[in-house]
Structures are given as C-alpha cells and as structure tokens.
Amino acid sequence: MLDAGRQRGSITAMSTSYFATASLTALLLVAGTAHAADDTPATVEEITVIANDRAGLIERQPTNTVLGIDKPLIETARSASFASDLTLQRYGIETVDDLVAVSPGTFTASFYNVPGSVAVRGTLAEVYFRGFKRIENRGTYPTLLSAVQQVEIVRGPPTAFNGPGKVGGFLNFVPKTAQVEGAYLTAPTGQVEVTVGSYDKKNLSAQVGLPASFGAVEGGVYLYGEVEDSGSFYRGITPKHQLLQLSSDFSTPEGYFVSFGGMYYNSEGYVQTPGWNRLTQDLVDNQNYIRGRDTTIVDLDGNGRLTPNEIGASLTRGYFGGAAPSIDPRFTLDTGLGVSKITARDVFISDRDFSDTETQTYYLDVGRRFGPDHVVKGQLFYDQLKNQRFVSYGFPADYDTWVAEARLTYNGEFASADRNLVLNTVSGLSWRTFEGERKESTAFIALDRRDILTGATPNDIFDDPFSQEPGGIGLPWNLHNKSKWHDRGAFAVADLTIYDRLNLVLSGRLDDYSVKSQDVGSQASVANRLGQKDASGKGTYSLSASYKAPFGLMPYVTYAETAALEVSQAGDINPGQVPNGSWISDSDLRELGLKGQWLDGALVASLSAYRQTRTRLNSVNNTVVGHRSKGLELEARWVVNRNLSLSVNGNNQQTIVKGPNTGFYYIPAFAARTPGELGFGGGYAVFSYATFPSRAVDYEETTVPDTVASIYATYTSDEMSWGQAGLTGGVKYVGETSGTVPGAVVYPEHTTMTASAYYARGPWMARLNIDNLFDKLYFTPVADVYANVAVLPSVGRQWRLTVQRSF
C-alpha cells in the first residue's frame, strides 16, 4: 500500500492552486456584480439589522471578541465567522462538530464521539465563554450550542485582550441574554420546546426573558434550562444531560452597569467510544470485520473484568523497527476466527463504560461608562470541571479542576476634531489561576482485543481504579497529577483608523507565569513525585493592517507571535514538562485576506490565505510536537431577498508535522509487521514515532482533509393568513483522510446532505430536521494517539421533530 501522506502531498499542491484561483475569481465576480448596485466603500460603524435576513446570517451588531474593541467581524483584519442562534436552528446545527456548515477550516477528527471542541486550521481550538477561556475539553463532555445567542469562530490566535493562546483558532460562546441588539427587553418573552427523534431522541427545553427595571435602573434577566434523556445511533450509548443558564444585565443613567450569571451542566452516558477497531482497508471499503477472541487470559475470580494479577505483563508491546516482536500467546486469536459484515451502529462499548461530568461556570462584570467614549470595567470568571470516566479497552480517568480569572480593563476612544484620525484602545491587567488533579491509568490498553460483533466479555474488559476495594487486588492510578499554575498579565490594544480608510491594529501583552506540579501516581519518577516548579515571563503581540478600497473591498494583512501554556486535557501541566521548559510553547501566524460587503450589507464575503506554526502536546510521553500549516479559506453569505438566503464556505489546507516526531502512539498490528490474528489480542505502540524513518522527517497530518466545503440555501415564505413556512437544504463535502503510519488505512472523500423545514402560526412552531439525508456511510479518523487503531463510522440518517410554543 502506498504511503497516504506522500500521495496527498501532490494532491494538496494541485488542489490548493485550483482552490485559490477559483476562490479569488468567484470573489471578484461577486464584487463586480454587486458594484453595479453599490459602488461606495463600505463604512459600517454600526451593523444595521437587515429585515430580510430570516436565517440570521448577517451581523446585527459589532463584537469585541477579537480585539476587545467593538468592531464588526467583516471589518476586522482577521479571518472570523459567527453563527447566530437563528442560523443554528435553520441549519440544524446541534454540536460543535457541525460548525463546518457555517465556518471554513473547522473539520474535527473524532474525540471518541464526544464533540467537546473543534479543530480550526488543522489543530484543536480553545473554547471561550463571554471572552474568557474555559478549561480544556478534549472529548470529556459535549459542548452544547442550544443555550447560545451567538457562537463566534476566530481563526488565528486570540489578541492580547483575551489572554495568551496558540494560533489556530478559538470559539467564543455568547449566552442568551435579556439584551437584544444592545437594548433591554421591554416585555416578558419565552418559549418551551419538546424534541423527539430517531433512536429514542428526547429533549425538553424552556427559556424566559424578563425586563427588570427598578426606578432609574434598567435591566433584564434571562433563564434557560434543558433536559435530555436519549438513545443513540450507536448501540449501547444512552446520553443524558441537564443544563441551567442564567444571565442578568443592569445599568443606570449615570453610566454604571453590572452583569452576572452562570451555567450549570451535568451529564452521564456520553461514553467515549473509538468506534471500530481491527482496522483494515477491507473493513472500510466493504465492512468486512475480522472475528476472533483470545482465551489465554481468563477472568479467574469471576468479577467480570481482568485485574492485573490475571493479565500479567503489559498488553502493549513496543515496536522499535525492523523485525516483528516475538509472538505472545495472549495476543493470538484462538477461537471464533473468521470474517463477518459489520454495521455502523456496532461500535466498541460495554455495560461497564461510563462518563459522568459536572461543570459550573460563573461570571461578574462591574463597570462605568464615562460618556460615549470611555469605559472602565472589572470582570471575574470561574470555571470548574469534574469528570469520571472509564473506557473498557483500558482507559479510566478522574478530573477535578477549576480555573479563575480577574480582568481590569479601560476602553477609550480618541479622535481629531474632523475625525480623520480615530484611535480606539483597550488596556488592562489580568490574573488567572488554575488548580486541579488529573488521574489516569494506561497500564493495560488493548483496543483490538475485543471482537465487537461478539460484544464485551470478561476477558476483554480491563480493571479500573473505581472498582478497587481497599487493600484488594486492583488497578491503581499510574498517573495522579496535582497541578497549580498562575498567569499575571498586562495587555494593550490600539486600533487606529486614518481617513476612514486605513486601519492599523497593534496588540501586545506580557505574561508572568508560575507553575508547580506533582505526580503521585504509581509509576511516577522520584523527581516528579517530589514535585517540579518553575516560573517564566513571555510576550505576545500581533500587527494588522487593512484598507477600505473601492468596490466594497477591504484587503488586510496580519502577523502574530504568541506564547501559551502546554496543558493536558484537564488543563493541568505535567511535572515532566517543567524541567525542560516545554510547559510553554511559541507559535506564529502570517495571514493575508480580502473581505467585501455590498448591497447595503446583504452580501458579505471573505477570502484568506495563512501560514502558521504551532505545537501540540503528546499527553502520553509529554512530547511537544511541532506543526506547520498553510491554507486558503473562502466564506460568503448573501441575503438575496426576503425569501431566499445563501451561504457557502470552504477551505483547502495542508498541515505538516515537523520531524522528528518523538511522541508516543499506538499502532496497528500490521505496522509492527504482525498479522492481525497473531496481534489483535494485545496492542502495539512506538515510544517515538521517528521509529518509522518517514516520520523522522516532516510529514503530512493526513487525519485532516485537504478540502472541506459546504453550501446552504434557505427559503422562507412571507407571513400569510395560514402562517409561515421555511425550507433549508445543505451539502457538505469532506476530502480524503487516512491514518498517519506508513501504509495507513485510507478513508474516502464523502458528500452528505441535510434538510430542515419549519411551519409557524401564531405562538406555535414545528421544525423537522433530517441529517445525512441519503444515509451515506463515511468515516471520521480518531484524534490523538489512537488515530491509527480506530475509526468512527458515520451516524446514519437521523430525524428530529421539535414543537415550540412561544409566549
């Protein structure tokens, strides 16, 4: 089999050139057509609501997410998108994995079927809530979109206002509030929704917004609640969650204001599954699954699982190149050998698998406006995560972490008398602190051991620390990391507009970090058990320039250098990273773009090209792996008239892993030169990916597709005596992907369709959404260290019906 990475390298070069030419031609054709109707430069200081926008595609008001200064995304010298709650509803977007429908560059490999975050420009993005970074979520629990007023997708690093972060991108969630486009509610409003659907989908939500004015104090309160108790397309997974969110906003005529609120989330049943194991090309192409089980290892005490005394030595064999490792009888399939068809609904799962999560998020803003141009604001933010989970191929975890941040800012505007020079600034101080514990055990992992079609049995379910009795035989936590870190920062952003044409933005911050971390797990080294600590100062800056040219066009350029902490999936820093300084890493971005808006803002488009370098932490051996990416992104949204709206987005990218990659990875049996029937009973791994000569040098990250694109159209009828109705149809294309070992299994390109319809009359509305309309089978690579030993088959056709009553 050919090396998929080398194949795709030439494909990327050709498709990048084609995509660039096609994207630029399309954008200039649109600009020329629109210019016939509007040849004045776009100067939008306040986004005007377009009454015809019945899909929520056009910005209603500026945002301070990117710069800390209120500014429309279409006028910001960065590649950024947003999705309003109305767009999410019309397009049927439920999870962050679905954001590929509204934003280029957001394809995400499977984090074990739990959509916690999204990958942006080929690397995992960070998640923010009201401009504050939340605790890392790499498939720990699903990040819900139902309680947002708007979600913003920013490609590239956060600016100084947001705090330190890597290039790539981030999501910012704006919760539902009692403020509508800058004004408070004037009357109570709310709605109740009931959703049912295929595979026992059941969801109930309610929301209410109330004006809350007391004398001269104006304000409002908004409350959202949701309960879900559903089945799943994948057999054996039954997700449940509860969500409660509160936001409150108040202000006085003297300019004082206060905002406070929070969000509580609890879930169970969002069990991580790798999907299919025992990967072969025949499995992907024809769904032929290799059968068989090992009976050498026996559950001697009958407790339903394999404890360390029953297993013996590790079931993960190291591969160091050259000849195959010696045959281990425990790895050999000795009964039930054969090949059978498998369906997408059959995935790796057992009754012992579980995942229980609780998060609490709170915020407080207090400030004062001194006239229209100056604001002083203090903000507090708190986020807590508790998660316990077990995946029966051998991965238990227990996270208990929290993070708090305080931020003091000053916003000011300074202008010449004729306003030919306008300077907007934001500056301030921040303090962020983290404390948490991360417990994991990877002592016995053998993902291929289970015959999925036979189902879970006692001799392929591994022990976990949750089941260990005091003083009894059981699996301990081989990693128990106790971590604390602090970040004290100072930042400033200056946004200068010259003659309402040229815009220059300078953003910078200095951070003073300190970390203290200790590992008391069963396999901790003496040094890590005693604890490690360090302190360091780092700077971050970015420069942007844009120019409002004729024909409604705005070319821009951005350069950024950033520094950020290398944290694990619980937000902690491993003590093994501290002595060599790998707990902080650098990244940079070069971005060139062209934006445009025409027809009084009814048509907006952007085209960007970027090149970035950043790092990713290998959480098993704490190796920091460098990545270099380049790509093109296109996005356009058009409210054609009051009945029809269109959106299109796409990207072409290439992500390169900078060699030598010395990270730890699990590999398939064939990569260790071992036939499946002699190796599926255990597992194989390389302690350095550079064991493969082609991975000792730069190579392509093939779990990310070269090209992703989507196009959506929404039709909404006029309001008639019988009510109002609407239809939305969408097509998504995802290019070919594969594993990353030499000769990896290849996952073909695929195209899927979604459709939705709604009917409203008076206070009632009914919505029908159908995902994967034509029941297409496709495959999503698994992220991280298991990328070569598992793949997630697609969810088949699903429908859901929502009935809504507004008041």
PDB file of C-alpha atoms in Angstrom, residues 626-795:
ATOM      1  CA  GLY A 626       5.543  20.999  16.135  1.00  0.00           C
ATOM      2  CA  HIS A 627       3.045  21.605  13.332  1.00  0.00           C
ATOM      3  CA  ARG A 628       3.208  23.869  10.298  1.00  0.00           C
ATOM      4  CA  SER A 629       0.031  24.666   8.347  1.00  0.00           C
ATOM      5  CA  LYS A 630      -0.917  26.653   5.302  1.00  0.00           C
ATOM      6  CA  GLY A 631      -4.213  27.106   3.579  1.00  0.00           C
ATOM      7  CA  LEU A 632      -6.910  29.120   1.868  1.00  0.00           C
ATOM      8  CA  GLU A 633     -10.368  29.886   3.241  1.00  0.00           C
ATOM      9  CA  LEU A 634     -13.436  31.257   1.479  1.00  0.00           C
ATOM     10  CA  GLU A 635     -16.734  32.346   3.005  1.00  0.00           C
ATOM     11  CA  ALA A 636     -19.728  34.172   1.527  1.00  0.00           C
ATOM     12  CA  ARG A 637     -23.224  34.952   2.817  1.00  0.00           C
ATOM     13  CA  TRP A 638     -25.976  36.508   0.744  1.00  0.00           C
ATOM     14  CA  VAL A 639     -29.450  37.560   1.763  1.00  0.00           C
ATOM     15  CA  VAL A 640     -30.819  37.565  -1.798  1.00  0.00           C
ATOM     16  CA  ASN A 641     -34.247  38.876  -0.817  1.00  0.00           C
ATOM     17  CA  ARG A 642     -36.740  38.482   1.990  1.00  0.00           C
ATOM     18  CA  ASN A 643     -37.394  34.877   0.953  1.00  0.00           C
ATOM     19  CA  LEU A 644     -34.020  33.454  -0.064  1.00  0.00           C
ATOM     20  CA  SER A 645     -30.589  33.403   1.556  1.00  0.00           C
ATOM     21  CA  LEU A 646     -27.415  31.537   0.626  1.00  0.00           C
ATOM     22  CA  SER A 647     -24.136  30.700   2.325  1.00  0.00           C
ATOM     23  CA  VAL A 648     -21.006  28.989   1.095  1.00  0.00           C
ATOM     24  CA  ASN A 649     -17.714  28.283   2.764  1.00  0.00           C
ATOM     25  CA  GLY A 650     -14.721  26.123   2.093  1.00  0.00           C
ATOM     26  CA  ASN A 651     -11.056  25.677   2.741  1.00  0.00           C
ATOM     27  CA  ASN A 652      -8.042  23.969   1.301  1.00  0.00           C
ATOM     28  CA  GLN A 653      -5.214  23.272   3.716  1.00  0.00           C
ATOM     29  CA  GLN A 654      -2.125  21.273   4.417  1.00  0.00           C
ATOM     30  CA  THR A 655      -0.831  20.547   7.902  1.00  0.00           C
ATOM     31  CA  ILE A 656       2.730  19.300   8.269  1.00  0.00           C
ATOM     32  CA  VAL A 657       4.067  17.565  11.378  1.00  0.00           C
ATOM     33  CA  LYS A 658       7.596  18.770  11.927  1.00  0.00           C
ATOM     34  CA  GLY A 659      10.008  15.895  12.271  1.00  0.00           C
ATOM     35  CA  PRO A 660      11.360  14.120  14.039  1.00  0.00           C
ATOM     36  CA  ASN A 661       8.132  13.358  15.889  1.00  0.00           C
ATOM     37  CA  THR A 662       9.235  11.675  19.115  1.00  0.00           C
ATOM     38  CA  GLY A 663       5.721  11.304  20.527  1.00  0.00           C
ATOM     39  CA  PHE A 664       4.136   8.071  21.755  1.00  0.00           C
ATOM     40  CA  TYR A 665       1.480   6.464  19.515  1.00  0.00           C
ATOM     41  CA  TYR A 666      -0.453   3.229  19.354  1.00  0.00           C
ATOM     42  CA  ILE A 667      -0.006   1.497  16.016  1.00  0.00           C
ATOM     43  CA  PRO A 668      -1.905  -1.278  14.222  1.00  0.00           C
ATOM     44  CA  ALA A 669      -0.554  -4.808  14.205  1.00  0.00           C
ATOM     45  CA  PHE A 670       0.375  -4.637  10.512  1.00  0.00           C
ATOM     46  CA  ALA A 671       2.626  -1.618  11.205  1.00  0.00           C
ATOM     47  CA  ALA A 672       4.513  -3.819  13.681  1.00  0.00           C
ATOM     48  CA  ARG A 673       4.878  -6.479  10.948  1.00  0.00           C
ATOM     49  CA  THR A 674       2.439  -8.769  12.753  1.00  0.00           C
ATOM     50  CA  PRO A 675      -0.647 -10.435  11.184  1.00  0.00           C
ATOM     51  CA  GLY A 676      -3.897  -9.434  12.866  1.00  0.00           C
ATOM     52  CA  GLU A 677      -4.754 -12.929  14.078  1.00  0.00           C
ATOM     53  CA  LEU A 678      -1.419 -13.010  15.936  1.00  0.00           C
ATOM     54  CA  GLY A 679      -1.653  -9.496  17.358  1.00  0.00           C
ATOM     55  CA  PHE A 680      -5.240  -8.385  17.956  1.00  0.00           C
ATOM     56  CA  GLY A 681      -5.292  -9.880  21.454  1.00  0.00           C
ATOM     57  CA  GLY A 682      -2.968  -7.110  22.621  1.00  0.00           C
ATOM     58  CA  GLY A 683      -1.671  -3.810  21.344  1.00  0.00           C
ATOM     59  CA  TYR A 684       1.426  -2.264  19.794  1.00  0.00           C
ATOM     60  CA  ALA A 685       2.997   1.146  20.236  1.00  0.00           C
ATOM     61  CA  VAL A 686       6.029   3.180  19.275  1.00  0.00           C
ATOM     62  CA  PHE A 687       7.637   5.207  22.034  1.00  0.00           C
ATOM     63  CA  SER A 688       8.919   7.552  19.355  1.00  0.00           C
ATOM     64  CA  TYR A 689       7.092   7.994  16.059  1.00  0.00           C
ATOM     65  CA  ALA A 690      10.506   8.543  14.487  1.00  0.00           C
ATOM     66  CA  THR A 691      10.856   4.745  14.713  1.00  0.00           C
ATOM     67  CA  PHE A 692       9.388   4.907  11.213  1.00  0.00           C
ATOM     68  CA  PRO A 693      12.028   6.609   9.028  1.00  0.00           C
ATOM     69  CA  SER A 694       9.367   8.558   7.101  1.00  0.00           C
ATOM     70  CA  ARG A 695       8.234  10.052  10.419  1.00  0.00           C
ATOM     71  CA  ALA A 696      11.721  11.126  11.446  1.00  0.00           C
ATOM     72  CA  VAL A 697      11.333  13.968   8.938  1.00  0.00           C
ATOM     73  CA  ASP A 698       8.485  16.356   8.151  1.00  0.00           C
ATOM     74  CA  TYR A 699       5.302  14.586   7.033  1.00  0.00           C
ATOM     75  CA  GLU A 700       1.677  15.456   6.334  1.00  0.00           C
ATOM     76  CA  GLU A 701      -1.022  15.189   9.010  1.00  0.00           C
ATOM     77  CA  THR A 702      -3.457  13.071   6.998  1.00  0.00           C
ATOM     78  CA  THR A 703      -6.203  12.859   9.610  1.00  0.00           C
ATOM     79  CA  VAL A 704      -7.163  16.359   8.420  1.00  0.00           C
ATOM     80  CA  PRO A 705      -8.731  16.554   4.934  1.00  0.00           C
ATOM     81  CA  ASP A 706      -7.181  18.784   2.299  1.00  0.00           C
ATOM     82  CA  THR A 707     -10.511  20.257   1.254  1.00  0.00           C
ATOM     83  CA  VAL A 708     -13.787  20.846   3.091  1.00  0.00           C
ATOM     84  CA  ALA A 709     -16.706  22.829   1.677  1.00  0.00           C
ATOM     85  CA  SER A 710     -20.378  23.452   2.323  1.00  0.00           C
ATOM     86  CA  ILE A 711     -23.232  25.294   0.650  1.00  0.00           C
ATOM     87  CA  TYR A 712     -26.612  26.028   2.222  1.00  0.00           C
ATOM     88  CA  ALA A 713     -29.792  27.659   0.934  1.00  0.00           C
ATOM     89  CA  THR A 714     -32.771  28.795   2.998  1.00  0.00           C
ATOM     90  CA  TYR A 715     -36.204  29.720   1.650  1.00  0.00           C
ATOM     91  CA  THR A 716     -38.727  31.435   3.903  1.00  0.00           C
ATOM     92  CA  SER A 717     -42.239  32.288   2.829  1.00  0.00           C
ATOM     93  CA  ASP A 718     -43.944  35.576   3.547  1.00  0.00           C
ATOM     94  CA  GLU A 719     -46.239  35.687   6.527  1.00  0.00           C
ATOM     95  CA  MET A 720     -49.644  34.593   5.282  1.00  0.00           C
ATOM     96  CA  SER A 721     -53.067  34.065   6.819  1.00  0.00           C
ATOM     97  CA  TRP A 722     -52.176  30.382   7.198  1.00  0.00           C
ATOM     98  CA  GLY A 723     -48.849  31.169   8.881  1.00  0.00           C
ATOM     99  CA  GLN A 724     -45.259  30.995   7.672  1.00  0.00           C
ATOM    100  CA  ALA A 725     -43.039  28.148   6.446  1.00  0.00           C
ATOM    101  CA  GLY A 726     -39.421  27.654   5.507  1.00  0.00           C
ATOM    102  CA  LEU A 727     -37.037  25.125   3.984  1.00  0.00           C
ATOM    103  CA  THR A 728     -33.260  24.730   4.319  1.00  0.00           C
ATOM    104  CA  GLY A 729     -31.015  22.396   2.379  1.00  0.00           C
ATOM    105  CA  GLY A 730     -27.300  21.928   2.751  1.00  0.00           C
ATOM    106  CA  VAL A 731     -24.467  19.966   1.146  1.00  0.00           C
ATOM    107  CA  LYS A 732     -21.132  19.268   2.845  1.00  0.00           C
ATOM    108  CA  TYR A 733     -18.041  17.854   1.167  1.00  0.00           C
ATOM    109  CA  VAL A 734     -15.069  16.414   3.071  1.00  0.00           C
ATOM    110  CA  GLY A 735     -11.930  15.280   1.296  1.00  0.00           C
ATOM    111  CA  GLU A 736      -9.969  12.082   1.770  1.00  0.00           C
ATOM    112  CA  THR A 737      -8.295  11.335   5.108  1.00  0.00           C
ATOM    113  CA  SER A 738      -6.238   8.475   6.490  1.00  0.00           C
ATOM    114  CA  GLY A 739      -4.212   7.264   9.407  1.00  0.00           C
ATOM    115  CA  THR A 740      -0.651   8.507   9.754  1.00  0.00           C
ATOM    116  CA  VAL A 741       1.502   5.368   9.858  1.00  0.00           C
ATOM    117  CA  PRO A 742       3.174   4.332   6.614  1.00  0.00           C
ATOM    118  CA  GLY A 743       0.644   2.326   4.592  1.00  0.00           C
ATOM    119  CA  ALA A 744      -2.264   3.584   6.705  1.00  0.00           C
ATOM    120  CA  VAL A 745      -5.905   2.793   6.029  1.00  0.00           C
ATOM    121  CA  VAL A 746      -7.474   5.446   3.779  1.00  0.00           C
ATOM    122  CA  TYR A 747     -10.932   6.947   4.350  1.00  0.00           C
ATOM    123  CA  PRO A 748     -12.573   8.087   1.096  1.00  0.00           C
ATOM    124  CA  GLU A 749     -13.914  11.553   0.441  1.00  0.00           C
ATOM    125  CA  HIS A 750     -17.619  11.982   1.042  1.00  0.00           C
ATOM    126  CA  THR A 751     -20.549  14.293   0.404  1.00  0.00           C
ATOM    127  CA  THR A 752     -23.570  14.468   2.709  1.00  0.00           C
ATOM    128  CA  MET A 753     -26.814  16.405   2.679  1.00  0.00           C
ATOM    129  CA  THR A 754     -29.022  17.830   5.418  1.00  0.00           C
ATOM    130  CA  ALA A 755     -32.538  19.199   5.170  1.00  0.00           C
ATOM    131  CA  SER A 756     -34.885  21.014   7.508  1.00  0.00           C
ATOM    132  CA  ALA A 757     -38.315  22.591   7.379  1.00  0.00           C
ATOM    133  CA  TYR A 758     -40.470  24.592   9.723  1.00  0.00           C
ATOM    134  CA  TYR A 759     -44.042  25.784   9.945  1.00  0.00           C
ATOM    135  CA  ALA A 760     -45.144  28.590  12.275  1.00  0.00           C
ATOM    136  CA  ARG A 761     -48.537  30.012  13.079  1.00  0.00           C
ATOM    137  CA  GLY A 762     -49.168  32.376  15.930  1.00  0.00           C
ATOM    138  CA  PRO A 763     -47.196  31.283  19.001  1.00  0.00           C
ATOM    139  CA  TRP A 764     -46.661  27.737  17.678  1.00  0.00           C
ATOM    140  CA  MET A 765     -43.827  26.394  15.552  1.00  0.00           C
ATOM    141  CA  ALA A 766     -42.912  22.898  14.349  1.00  0.00           C
ATOM    142  CA  ARG A 767     -39.447  22.051  12.956  1.00  0.00           C
ATOM    143  CA  LEU A 768     -38.232  18.912  11.228  1.00  0.00           C
ATOM    144  CA  ASN A 769     -34.527  18.243  10.745  1.00  0.00           C
ATOM    145  CA  ILE A 770     -33.024  15.376   8.784  1.00  0.00           C
ATOM    146  CA  ASP A 771     -29.283  14.742   8.993  1.00  0.00           C
ATOM    147  CA  ASN A 772     -27.381  12.597   6.483  1.00  0.00           C
ATOM    148  CA  LEU A 773     -30.409  12.648   4.212  1.00  0.00           C
ATOM    149  CA  PHE A 774     -29.235   9.884   1.886  1.00  0.00           C
ATOM    150  CA  ASP A 775     -27.837   7.650   4.660  1.00  0.00           C
ATOM    151  CA  LYS A 776     -24.236   7.932   3.458  1.00  0.00           C
ATOM    152  CA  LEU A 777     -21.620   5.754   5.169  1.00  0.00           C
ATOM    153  CA  TYR A 778     -18.369   7.632   5.734  1.00  0.00           C
ATOM    154  CA  PHE A 779     -15.565   7.614   8.291  1.00  0.00           C
ATOM    155  CA  THR A 780     -14.003  10.121  10.667  1.00  0.00           C
ATOM    156  CA  PRO A 781     -10.452   9.485  11.902  1.00  0.00           C
ATOM    157  CA  VAL A 782      -9.897   9.258  15.645  1.00  0.00           C
ATOM    158  CA  ALA A 783      -7.780  12.045  17.093  1.00  0.00           C
ATOM    159  CA  ASP A 784      -4.554  11.860  19.047  1.00  0.00           C
ATOM    160  CA  VAL A 785      -2.582   8.735  19.926  1.00  0.00           C
ATOM    161  CA  TYR A 786      -5.240   6.245  18.728  1.00  0.00           C
ATOM    162  CA  ALA A 787      -5.535   7.694  15.215  1.00  0.00           C
ATOM    163  CA  ASN A 788      -4.124   4.545  13.582  1.00  0.00           C
ATOM    164  CA  VAL A 789      -6.013   1.882  15.525  1.00  0.00           C
ATOM    165  CA  ALA A 790      -9.628   3.048  15.379  1.00  0.00           C
ATOM    166  CA  VAL A 791     -12.092   4.926  13.205  1.00  0.00           C
ATOM    167  CA  LEU A 792     -15.590   6.231  13.855  1.00  0.00           C
ATOM    168  CA  PRO A 793     -18.199   5.151  11.283  1.00  0.00           C
ATOM    169  CA  SER A 794     -20.741   7.802  10.431  1.00  0.00           C
ATOM    170  CA  VAL A 795     -24.118   8.235  12.031  1.00  0.00           C
TER     171      VAL A 795
END
